[in-house]
CSV table of C-alpha atoms and ligand atoms in Angstrom, one decimal:
chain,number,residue,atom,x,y,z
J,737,UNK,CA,-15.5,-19.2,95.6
J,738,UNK,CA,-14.1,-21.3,92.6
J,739,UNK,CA,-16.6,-24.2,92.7
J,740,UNK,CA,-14.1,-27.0,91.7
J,741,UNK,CA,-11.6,-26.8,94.4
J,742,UNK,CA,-11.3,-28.7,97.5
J,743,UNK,CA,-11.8,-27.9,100.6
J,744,UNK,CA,-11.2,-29.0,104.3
J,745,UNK,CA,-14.0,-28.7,106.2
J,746,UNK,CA,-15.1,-29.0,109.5
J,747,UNK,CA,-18.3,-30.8,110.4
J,748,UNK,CA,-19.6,-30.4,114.1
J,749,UNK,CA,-21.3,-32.8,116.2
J,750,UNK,CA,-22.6,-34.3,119.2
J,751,UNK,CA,-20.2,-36.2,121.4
J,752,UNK,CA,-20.7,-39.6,120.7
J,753,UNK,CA,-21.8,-38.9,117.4
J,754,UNK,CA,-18.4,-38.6,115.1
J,755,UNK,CA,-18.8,-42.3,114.5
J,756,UNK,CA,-22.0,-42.4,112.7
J,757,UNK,CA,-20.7,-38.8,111.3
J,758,UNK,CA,-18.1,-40.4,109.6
J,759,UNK,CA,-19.5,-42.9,107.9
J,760,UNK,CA,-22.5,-40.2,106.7
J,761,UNK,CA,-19.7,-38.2,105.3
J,762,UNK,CA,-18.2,-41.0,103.4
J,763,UNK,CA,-21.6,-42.4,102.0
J,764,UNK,CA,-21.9,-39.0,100.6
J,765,UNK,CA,-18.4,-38.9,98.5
J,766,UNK,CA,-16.4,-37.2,101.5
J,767,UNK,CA,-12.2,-38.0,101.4
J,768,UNK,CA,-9.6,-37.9,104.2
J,769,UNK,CA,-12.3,-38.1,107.2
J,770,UNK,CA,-10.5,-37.8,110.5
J,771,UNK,CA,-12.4,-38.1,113.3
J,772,UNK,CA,-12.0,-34.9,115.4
J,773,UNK,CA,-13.4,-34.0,119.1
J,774,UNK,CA,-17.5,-33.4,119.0
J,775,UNK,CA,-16.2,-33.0,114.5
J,776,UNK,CA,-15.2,-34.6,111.8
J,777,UNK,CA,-12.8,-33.1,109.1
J,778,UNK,CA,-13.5,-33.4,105.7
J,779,UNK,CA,-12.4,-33.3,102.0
J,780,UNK,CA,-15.3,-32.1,99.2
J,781,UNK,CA,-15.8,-29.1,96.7
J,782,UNK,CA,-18.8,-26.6,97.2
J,783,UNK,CA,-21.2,-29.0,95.6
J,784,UNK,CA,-20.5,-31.6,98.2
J,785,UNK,CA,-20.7,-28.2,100.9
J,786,UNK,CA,-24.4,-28.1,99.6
J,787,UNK,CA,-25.1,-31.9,99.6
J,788,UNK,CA,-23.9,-32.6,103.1
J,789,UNK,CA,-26.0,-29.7,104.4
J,790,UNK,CA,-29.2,-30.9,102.9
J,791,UNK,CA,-28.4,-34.4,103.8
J,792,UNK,CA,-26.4,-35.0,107.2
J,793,UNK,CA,-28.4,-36.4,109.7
J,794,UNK,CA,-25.4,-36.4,112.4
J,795,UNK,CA,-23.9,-33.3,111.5
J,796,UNK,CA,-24.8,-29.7,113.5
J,797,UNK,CA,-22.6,-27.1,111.6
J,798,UNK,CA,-20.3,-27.5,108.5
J,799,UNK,CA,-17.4,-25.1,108.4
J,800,UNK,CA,-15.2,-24.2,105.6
J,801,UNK,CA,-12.2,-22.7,106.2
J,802,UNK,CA,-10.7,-19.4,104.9
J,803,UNK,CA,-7.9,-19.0,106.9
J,804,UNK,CA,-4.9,-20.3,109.1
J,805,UNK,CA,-2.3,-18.5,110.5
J,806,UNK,CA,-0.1,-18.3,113.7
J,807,UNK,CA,-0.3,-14.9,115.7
J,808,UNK,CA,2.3,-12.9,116.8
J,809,UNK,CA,0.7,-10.8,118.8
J,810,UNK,CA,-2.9,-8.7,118.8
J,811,UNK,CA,-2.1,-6.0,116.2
J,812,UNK,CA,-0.9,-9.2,113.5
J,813,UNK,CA,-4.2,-10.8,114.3
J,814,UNK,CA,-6.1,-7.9,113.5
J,815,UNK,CA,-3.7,-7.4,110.1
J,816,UNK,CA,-4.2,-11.3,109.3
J,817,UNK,CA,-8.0,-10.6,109.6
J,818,UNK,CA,-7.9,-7.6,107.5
J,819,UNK,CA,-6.3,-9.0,104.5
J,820,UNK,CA,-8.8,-12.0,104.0
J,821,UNK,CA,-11.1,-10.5,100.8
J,822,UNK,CA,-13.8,-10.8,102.9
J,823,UNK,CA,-16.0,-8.6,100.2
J,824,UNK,CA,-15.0,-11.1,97.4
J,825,UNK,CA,-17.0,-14.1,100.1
J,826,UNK,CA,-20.3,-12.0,100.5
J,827,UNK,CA,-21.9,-8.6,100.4
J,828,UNK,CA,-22.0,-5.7,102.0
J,829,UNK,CA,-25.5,-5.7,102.7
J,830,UNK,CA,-25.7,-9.0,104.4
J,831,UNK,CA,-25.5,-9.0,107.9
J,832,UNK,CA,-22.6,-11.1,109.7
J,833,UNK,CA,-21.4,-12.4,113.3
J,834,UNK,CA,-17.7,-13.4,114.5
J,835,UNK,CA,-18.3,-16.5,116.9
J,836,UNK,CA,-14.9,-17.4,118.8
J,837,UNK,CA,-14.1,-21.1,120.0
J,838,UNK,CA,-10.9,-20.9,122.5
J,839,UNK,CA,-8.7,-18.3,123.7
J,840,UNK,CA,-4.7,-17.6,124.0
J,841,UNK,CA,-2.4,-15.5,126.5
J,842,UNK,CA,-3.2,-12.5,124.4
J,843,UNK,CA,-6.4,-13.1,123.4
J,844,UNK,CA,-7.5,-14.2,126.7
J,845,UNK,CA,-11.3,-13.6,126.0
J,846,UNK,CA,-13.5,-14.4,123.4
J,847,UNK,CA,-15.4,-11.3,123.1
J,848,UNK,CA,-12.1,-9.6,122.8
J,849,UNK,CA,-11.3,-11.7,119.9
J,850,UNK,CA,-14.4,-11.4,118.2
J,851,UNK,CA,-14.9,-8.0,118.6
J,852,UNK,CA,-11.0,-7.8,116.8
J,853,UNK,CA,-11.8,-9.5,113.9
J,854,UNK,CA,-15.5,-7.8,113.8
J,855,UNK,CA,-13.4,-4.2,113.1
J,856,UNK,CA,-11.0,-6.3,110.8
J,857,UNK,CA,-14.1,-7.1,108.5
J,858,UNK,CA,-15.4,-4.0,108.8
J,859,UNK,CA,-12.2,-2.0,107.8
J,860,UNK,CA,-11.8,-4.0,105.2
J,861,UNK,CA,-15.4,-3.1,103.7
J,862,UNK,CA,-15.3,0.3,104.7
J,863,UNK,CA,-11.6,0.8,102.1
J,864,UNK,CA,-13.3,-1.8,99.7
J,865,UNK,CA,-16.2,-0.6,99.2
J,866,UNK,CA,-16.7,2.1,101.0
J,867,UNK,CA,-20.1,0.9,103.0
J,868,UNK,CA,-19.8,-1.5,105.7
J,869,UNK,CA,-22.0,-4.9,106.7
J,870,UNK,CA,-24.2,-4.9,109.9
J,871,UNK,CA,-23.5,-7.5,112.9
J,872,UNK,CA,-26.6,-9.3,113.4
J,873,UNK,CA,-25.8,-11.3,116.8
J,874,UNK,CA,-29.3,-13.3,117.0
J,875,UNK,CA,-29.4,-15.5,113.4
J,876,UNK,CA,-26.7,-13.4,110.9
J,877,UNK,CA,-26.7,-14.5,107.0
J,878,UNK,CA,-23.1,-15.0,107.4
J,879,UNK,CA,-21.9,-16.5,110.6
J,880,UNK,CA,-17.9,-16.6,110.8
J,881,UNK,CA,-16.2,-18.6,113.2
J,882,UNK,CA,-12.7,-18.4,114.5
J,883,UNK,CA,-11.1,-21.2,116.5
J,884,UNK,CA,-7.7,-20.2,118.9
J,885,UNK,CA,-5.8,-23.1,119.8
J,886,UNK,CA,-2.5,-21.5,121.1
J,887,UNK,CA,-0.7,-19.3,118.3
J,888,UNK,CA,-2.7,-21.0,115.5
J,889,UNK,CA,-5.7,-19.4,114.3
J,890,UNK,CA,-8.1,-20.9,112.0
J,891,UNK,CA,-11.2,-18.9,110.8
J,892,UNK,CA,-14.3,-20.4,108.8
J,893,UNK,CA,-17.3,-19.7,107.2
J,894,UNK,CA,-20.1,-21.1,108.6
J,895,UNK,CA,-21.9,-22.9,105.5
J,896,UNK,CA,-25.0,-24.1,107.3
J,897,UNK,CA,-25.9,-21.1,108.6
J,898,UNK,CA,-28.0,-21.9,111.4
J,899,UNK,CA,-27.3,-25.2,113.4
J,900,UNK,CA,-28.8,-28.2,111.5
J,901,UNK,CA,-30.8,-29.7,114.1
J,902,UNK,CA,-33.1,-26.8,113.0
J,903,UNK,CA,-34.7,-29.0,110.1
J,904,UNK,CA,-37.7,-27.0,109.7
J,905,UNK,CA,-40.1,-29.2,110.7
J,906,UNK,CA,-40.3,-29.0,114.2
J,907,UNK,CA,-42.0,-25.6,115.0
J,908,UNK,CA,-44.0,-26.7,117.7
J,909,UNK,CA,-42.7,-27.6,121.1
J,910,UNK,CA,-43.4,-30.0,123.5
J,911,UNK,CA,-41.5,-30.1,127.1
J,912,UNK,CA,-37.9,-31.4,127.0
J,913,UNK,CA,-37.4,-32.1,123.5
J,914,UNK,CA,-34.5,-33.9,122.2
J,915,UNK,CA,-32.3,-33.0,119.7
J,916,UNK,CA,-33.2,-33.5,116.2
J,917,UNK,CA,-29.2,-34.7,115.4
J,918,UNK,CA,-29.2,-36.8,118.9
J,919,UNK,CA,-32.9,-38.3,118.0
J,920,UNK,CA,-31.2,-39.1,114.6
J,921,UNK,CA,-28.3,-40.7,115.8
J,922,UNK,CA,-29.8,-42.9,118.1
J,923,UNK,CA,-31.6,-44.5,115.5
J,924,UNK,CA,-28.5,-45.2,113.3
J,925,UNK,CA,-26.8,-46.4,116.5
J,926,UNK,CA,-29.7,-49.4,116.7
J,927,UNK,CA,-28.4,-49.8,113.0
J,928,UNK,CA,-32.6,-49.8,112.6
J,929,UNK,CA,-33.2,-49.8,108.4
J,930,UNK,CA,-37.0,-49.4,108.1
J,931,UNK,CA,-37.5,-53.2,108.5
J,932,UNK,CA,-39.4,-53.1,111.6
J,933,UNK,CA,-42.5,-51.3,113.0
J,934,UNK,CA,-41.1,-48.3,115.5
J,935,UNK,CA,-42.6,-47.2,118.8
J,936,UNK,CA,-41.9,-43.9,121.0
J,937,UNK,CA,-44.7,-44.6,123.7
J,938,UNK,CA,-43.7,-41.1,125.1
J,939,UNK,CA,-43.0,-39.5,122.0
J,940,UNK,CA,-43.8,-35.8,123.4
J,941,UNK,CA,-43.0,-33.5,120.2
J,942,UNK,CA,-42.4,-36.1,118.0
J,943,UNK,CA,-38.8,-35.6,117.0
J,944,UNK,CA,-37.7,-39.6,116.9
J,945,UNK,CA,-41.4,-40.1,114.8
J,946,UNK,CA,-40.2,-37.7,111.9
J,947,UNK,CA,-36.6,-38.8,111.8
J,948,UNK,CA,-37.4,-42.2,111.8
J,949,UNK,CA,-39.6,-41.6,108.7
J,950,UNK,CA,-36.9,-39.7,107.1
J,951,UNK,CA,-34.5,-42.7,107.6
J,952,UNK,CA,-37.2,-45.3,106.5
J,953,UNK,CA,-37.9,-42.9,103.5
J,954,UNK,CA,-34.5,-42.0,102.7
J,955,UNK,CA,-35.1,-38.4,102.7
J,956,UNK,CA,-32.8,-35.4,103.2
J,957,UNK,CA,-33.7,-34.4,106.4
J,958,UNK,CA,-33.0,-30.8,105.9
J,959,UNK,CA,-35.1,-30.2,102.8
J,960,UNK,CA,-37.5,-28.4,104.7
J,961,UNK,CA,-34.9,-25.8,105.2
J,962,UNK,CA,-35.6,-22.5,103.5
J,963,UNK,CA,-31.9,-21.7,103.6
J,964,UNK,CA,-28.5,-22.6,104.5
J,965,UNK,CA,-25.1,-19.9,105.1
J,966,UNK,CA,-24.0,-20.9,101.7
J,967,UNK,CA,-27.2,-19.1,100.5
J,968,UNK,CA,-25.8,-15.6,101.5
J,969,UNK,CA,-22.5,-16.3,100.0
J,970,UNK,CA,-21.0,-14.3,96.8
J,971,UNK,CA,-21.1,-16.6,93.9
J,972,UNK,CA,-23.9,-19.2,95.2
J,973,UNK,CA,-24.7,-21.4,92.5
J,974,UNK,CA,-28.7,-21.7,92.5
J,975,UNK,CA,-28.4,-24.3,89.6
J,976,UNK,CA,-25.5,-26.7,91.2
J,977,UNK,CA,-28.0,-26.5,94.3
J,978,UNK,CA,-31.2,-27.2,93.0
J,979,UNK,CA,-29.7,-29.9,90.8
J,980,UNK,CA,-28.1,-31.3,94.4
J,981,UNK,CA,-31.3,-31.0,95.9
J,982,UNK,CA,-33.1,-33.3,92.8
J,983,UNK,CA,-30.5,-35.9,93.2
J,984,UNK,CA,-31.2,-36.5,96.7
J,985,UNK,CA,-34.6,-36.2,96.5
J,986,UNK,CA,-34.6,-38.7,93.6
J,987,UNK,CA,-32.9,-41.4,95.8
J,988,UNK,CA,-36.1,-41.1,98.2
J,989,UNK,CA,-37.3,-44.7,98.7
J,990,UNK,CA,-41.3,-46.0,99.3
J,991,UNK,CA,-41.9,-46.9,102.8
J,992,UNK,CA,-44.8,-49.4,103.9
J,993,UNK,CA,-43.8,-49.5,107.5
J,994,UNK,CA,-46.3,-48.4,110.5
J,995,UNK,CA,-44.2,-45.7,113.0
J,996,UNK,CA,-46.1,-45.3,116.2
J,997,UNK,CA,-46.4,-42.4,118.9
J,998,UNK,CA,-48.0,-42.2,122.0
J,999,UNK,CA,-48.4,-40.1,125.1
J,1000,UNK,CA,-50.1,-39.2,127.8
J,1001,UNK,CA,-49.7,-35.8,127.5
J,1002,UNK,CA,-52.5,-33.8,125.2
J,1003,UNK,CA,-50.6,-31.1,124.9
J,1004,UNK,CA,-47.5,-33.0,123.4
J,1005,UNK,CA,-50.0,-34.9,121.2
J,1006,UNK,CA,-50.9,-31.9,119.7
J,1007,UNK,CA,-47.1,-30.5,119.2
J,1008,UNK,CA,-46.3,-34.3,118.2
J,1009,UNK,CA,-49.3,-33.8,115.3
J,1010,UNK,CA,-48.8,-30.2,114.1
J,1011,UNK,CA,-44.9,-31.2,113.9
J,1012,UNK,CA,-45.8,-34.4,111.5
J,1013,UNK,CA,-48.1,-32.5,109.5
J,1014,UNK,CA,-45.2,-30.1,108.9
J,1015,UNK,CA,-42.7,-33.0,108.2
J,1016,UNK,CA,-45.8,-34.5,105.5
J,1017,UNK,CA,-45.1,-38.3,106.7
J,1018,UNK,CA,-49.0,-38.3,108.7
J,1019,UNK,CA,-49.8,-40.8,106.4
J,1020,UNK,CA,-47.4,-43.7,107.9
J,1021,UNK,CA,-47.0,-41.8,111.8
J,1022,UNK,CA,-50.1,-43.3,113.6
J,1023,UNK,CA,-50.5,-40.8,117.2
J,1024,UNK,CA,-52.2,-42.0,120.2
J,1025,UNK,CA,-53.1,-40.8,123.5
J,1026,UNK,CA,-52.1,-43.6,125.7
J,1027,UNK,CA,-50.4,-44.4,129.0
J,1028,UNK,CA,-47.5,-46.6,128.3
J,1029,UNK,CA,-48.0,-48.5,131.7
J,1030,UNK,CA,-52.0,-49.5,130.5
J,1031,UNK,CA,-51.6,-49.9,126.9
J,1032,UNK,CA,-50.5,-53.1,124.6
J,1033,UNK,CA,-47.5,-52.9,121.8
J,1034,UNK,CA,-48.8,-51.9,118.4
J,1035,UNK,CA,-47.5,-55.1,117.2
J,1036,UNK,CA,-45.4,-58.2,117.8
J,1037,UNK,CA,-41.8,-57.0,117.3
J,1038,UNK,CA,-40.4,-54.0,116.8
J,1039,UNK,CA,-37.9,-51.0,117.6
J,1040,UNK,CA,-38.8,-48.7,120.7
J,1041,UNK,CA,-37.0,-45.7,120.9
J,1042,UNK,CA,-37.8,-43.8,124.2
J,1043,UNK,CA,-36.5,-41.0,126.2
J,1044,UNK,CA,-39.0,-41.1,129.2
J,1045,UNK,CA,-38.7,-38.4,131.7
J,1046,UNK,CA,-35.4,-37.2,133.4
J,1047,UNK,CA,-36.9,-35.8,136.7
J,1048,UNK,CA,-34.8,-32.8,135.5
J,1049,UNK,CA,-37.1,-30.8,133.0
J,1050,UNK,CA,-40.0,-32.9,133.9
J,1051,UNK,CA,-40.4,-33.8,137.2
J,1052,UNK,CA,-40.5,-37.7,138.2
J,1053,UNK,CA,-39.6,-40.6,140.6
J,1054,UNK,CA,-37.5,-41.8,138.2
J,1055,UNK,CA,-36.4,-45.6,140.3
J,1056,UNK,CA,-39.9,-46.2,140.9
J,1057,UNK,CA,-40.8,-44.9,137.0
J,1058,UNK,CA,-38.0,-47.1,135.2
J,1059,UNK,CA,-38.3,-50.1,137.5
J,1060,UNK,CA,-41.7,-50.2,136.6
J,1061,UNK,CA,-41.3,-49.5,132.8
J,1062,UNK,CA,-38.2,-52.6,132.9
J,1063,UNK,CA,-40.8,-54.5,134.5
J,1064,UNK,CA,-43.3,-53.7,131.6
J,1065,UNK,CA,-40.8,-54.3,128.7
J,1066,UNK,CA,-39.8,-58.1,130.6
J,1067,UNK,CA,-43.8,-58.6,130.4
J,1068,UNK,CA,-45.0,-57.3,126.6
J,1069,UNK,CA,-42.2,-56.6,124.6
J,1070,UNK,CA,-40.6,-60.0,123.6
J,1071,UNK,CA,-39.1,-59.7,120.5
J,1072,UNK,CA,-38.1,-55.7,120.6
J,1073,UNK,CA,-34.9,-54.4,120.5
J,1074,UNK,CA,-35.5,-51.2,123.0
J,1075,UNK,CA,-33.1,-48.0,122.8
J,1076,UNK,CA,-33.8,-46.2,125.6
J,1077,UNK,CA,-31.5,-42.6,127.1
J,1078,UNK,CA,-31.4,-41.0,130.0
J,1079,UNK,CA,-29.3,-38.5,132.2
J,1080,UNK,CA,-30.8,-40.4,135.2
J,1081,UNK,CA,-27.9,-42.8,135.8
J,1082,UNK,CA,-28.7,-43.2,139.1
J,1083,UNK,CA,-32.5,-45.2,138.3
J,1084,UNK,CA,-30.6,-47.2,135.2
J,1085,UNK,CA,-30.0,-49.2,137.8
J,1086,UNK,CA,-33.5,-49.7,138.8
J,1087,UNK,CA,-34.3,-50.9,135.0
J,1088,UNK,CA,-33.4,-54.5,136.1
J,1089,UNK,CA,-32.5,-55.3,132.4
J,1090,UNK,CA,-28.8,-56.1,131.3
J,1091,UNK,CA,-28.1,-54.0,128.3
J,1092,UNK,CA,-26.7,-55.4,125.2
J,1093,UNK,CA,-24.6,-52.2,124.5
J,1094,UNK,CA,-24.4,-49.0,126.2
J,1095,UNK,CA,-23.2,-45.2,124.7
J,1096,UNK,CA,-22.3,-42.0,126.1
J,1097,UNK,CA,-24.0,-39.1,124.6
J,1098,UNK,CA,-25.1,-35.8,125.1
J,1099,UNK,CA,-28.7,-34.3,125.6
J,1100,UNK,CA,-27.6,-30.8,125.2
J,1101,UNK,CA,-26.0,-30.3,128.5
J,1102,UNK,CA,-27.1,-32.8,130.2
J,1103,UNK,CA,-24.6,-36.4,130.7
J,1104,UNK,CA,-26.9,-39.3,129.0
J,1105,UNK,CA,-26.2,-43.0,128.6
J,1106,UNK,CA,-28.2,-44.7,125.6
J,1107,UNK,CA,-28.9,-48.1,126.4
J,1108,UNK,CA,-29.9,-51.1,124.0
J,1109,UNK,CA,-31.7,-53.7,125.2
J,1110,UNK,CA,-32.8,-56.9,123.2
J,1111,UNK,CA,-36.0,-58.1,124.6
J,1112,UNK,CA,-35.5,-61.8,123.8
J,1113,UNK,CA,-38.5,-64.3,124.7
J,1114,UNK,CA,-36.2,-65.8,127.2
J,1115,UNK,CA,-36.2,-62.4,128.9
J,1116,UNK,CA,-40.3,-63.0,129.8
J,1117,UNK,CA,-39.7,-66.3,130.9
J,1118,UNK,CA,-36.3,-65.6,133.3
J,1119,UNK,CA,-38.7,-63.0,134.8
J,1120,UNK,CA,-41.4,-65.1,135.6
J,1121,UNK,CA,-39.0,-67.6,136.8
J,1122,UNK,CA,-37.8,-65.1,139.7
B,724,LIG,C1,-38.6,-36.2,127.8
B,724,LIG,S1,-40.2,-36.1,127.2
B,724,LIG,C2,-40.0,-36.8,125.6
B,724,LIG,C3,-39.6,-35.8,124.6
B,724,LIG,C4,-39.6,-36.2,123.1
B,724,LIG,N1,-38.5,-37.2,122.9
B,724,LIG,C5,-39.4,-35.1,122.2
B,724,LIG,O1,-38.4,-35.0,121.5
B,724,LIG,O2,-40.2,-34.1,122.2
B,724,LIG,C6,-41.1,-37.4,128.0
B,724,LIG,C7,-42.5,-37.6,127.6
B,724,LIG,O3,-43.0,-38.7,128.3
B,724,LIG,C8,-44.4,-38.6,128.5
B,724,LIG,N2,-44.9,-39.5,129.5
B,724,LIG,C9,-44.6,-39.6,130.8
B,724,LIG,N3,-45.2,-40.6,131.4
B,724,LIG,C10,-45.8,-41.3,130.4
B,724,LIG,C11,-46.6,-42.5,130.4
B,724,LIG,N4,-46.8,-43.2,131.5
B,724,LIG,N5,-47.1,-42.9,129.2
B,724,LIG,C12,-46.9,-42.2,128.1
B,724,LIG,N6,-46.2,-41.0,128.1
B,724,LIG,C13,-45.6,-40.6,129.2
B,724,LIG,C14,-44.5,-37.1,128.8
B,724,LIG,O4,-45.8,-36.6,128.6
B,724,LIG,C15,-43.5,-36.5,127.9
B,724,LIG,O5,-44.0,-36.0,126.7
């Protein structure tokens, strides 16, 4: 893959995330970025392939394309597939998997369509080569993706490999854990910069903690990654990535900020603190076992990020729960700027706080709604008014 050509690739996302995506992607040298449907399209060379993967903290999957054509019927679909020099992108003993996005009239299921393009590849080995590349379904060194939309066909390589909310730092789980890519998002939505002290008073596994130190620290938050698609492909260039890797690594900035954790739970404390360890920020994470309802703010102002329980994978009376925490943010938290989601929209309204801006995201499969709320003075004083 020549190294100074440009590409356009797909980036994948959250919904609600292209936004922030976007402006990631441009901050990192991208051109022509169109915002896309849960993506955002793209122009860099393979260097910037390598840089965005190490660095995107919005972005799940980046795709560059091979392909495009428009089918006829099965039989030219198969032919199309067959004549990419698929032995020319990696080899033969590095195990693969055809993912399929959509369907057509004639490819009317994906597992058709994958299994199609699966004998393409394999053909085209076997009279290559002569040897053929294994299908590793669970985590293959070369993922391929092909997205039908009607006639047209587009297929990719999958240069991240697997998704990137898989930083490597969170190996130990907690119950309900967000997202690394949402947890990240979120705190870019509050526009938060590392000037302020940040609380998660139910931090469970710990996933806003570490990605808030990696914002506040300007670090690359995939550099824990052992490995990325691009690693398993024909031509990788070790030096270009190392030297990437240094450049990013050399734009790390000091932090002196406090980020605070705390939960009830003992069980999430201890996921919360094997999962820092891993991430090497313990020295500015400070975990406590405390109930948010009995316990003071760690300091004056601040940022809370919380995603308290749904009363979906944890079980809770969420009215009663979120009245009482709106009740507890009107009393202590002058001064803090609270970004709070839930897929409870029903007990929002039991929060009895007017946000200040509202989004629509995704927790997986779950409808959320992120909600900012600005805890001016004022707010404690209207509420012992009433
Ligand atoms: C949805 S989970 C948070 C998951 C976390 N964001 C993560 O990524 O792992 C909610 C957490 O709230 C904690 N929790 C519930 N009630 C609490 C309370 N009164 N005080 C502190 N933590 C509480 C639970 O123990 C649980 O860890």
């Amino acid at each position: 893959m020549p190294e100074n050509k440009d590409y356009r690739l797909v980036v994948k996302t959250l919904y609600g995330l292209e936004e922030i995506l976007s402006k990631e992607l441009l901050a990192l040298g991208g051109r022509e970025i169109k915002k896309l449907n849960r993506a955002v399209s793209v122009v860099g060379d393979l260097g910037y392939v390598y840089k965005i993967n190490l660095a995107l903290r919005t972005g799940l999957r980046v795709l560059l394309p091979l392909a495009e054509f428009e089918m006829e019927d099965v039989e030219h679909y198969y032919e199309e597939l067959l004549a990419i020099p698929w032995e020319e992108h990696f080899d033969v003993n590095t195990t693969f998997a055809v993912d399929v996005v959509g369907r057509n009239e004639q490819l009317n299921h994906s597992s058709f369509a994958g299994l199609k393009a699966k004998d393409a590849i394999v053909d085209r080995f076997r009279d290559k080569i002569g040897d053929r590349p294994t299908v590793e379904r669970g985590t293959p060194e070369v993922p391929i993706h092909i997205h039908i939309y009607q006639d047209t066909i587009r297929v990719y390589l999958d240069a991240s490999g697997d998704s990137l909310h898989k930083r490597g730092y969170r190996l130990a789980a907690a119950r309900a854990p967000l997202n690394e890519v949402l947890a990240a998002g979120i705190i870019m939505h509050s526009k938060w910069n590392g000037g302020m002290p940040v609380l998660d008073p139910m931090c469970g596994s710990g996933t806003f903690l570490v990605e808030a130190a990696l914002i506040a620290h300007n670090m690359p938050p995939n550099i824990y990654r052992q490995y990325f698609g691009f690693h398993f492909w024909k031509g990788f260039d070790e030096d270009l990535y190392e030297k990437i890797k240094d450049g990013l690594l050399g734009r790390a900035k000091e932090y002196d900020g406090k980020i605070f954790g705390r939960d009830l739970d003992d069980y999430a404390l201890d996921a919360a603190a094997d999962n820092i360890e891993r991430s090497m920020f313990d020295d500015v994470i400070r975990l406590k076992r405390a109930d948010f309802f009995q316990t003071d703010p760690p300091s004056e102002k601040g940022l809370m990020l919380v995603n308290p329980p749904y009363n979906v994978r944890i079980a809770a009376n969420t009215h009663k729960f979120y009245r009482e925490m709106g009740d507890m943010l009107k009393r202590e938290y002058a001064g803090w700027t609270v970004m709070w989601i839930t897929s409870d929209l029903e007990a929002i309204k039991s929060i009895g706080l007017r946000p200040s801006r509202k989004w629509n995201l995704f927790n997986g499969e779950l409808e959320c709604k992120l909600l900012q709320f600005d805890m001016y003075e004022g707010t404690k004083k209207i509420h012992k008014l009433r």
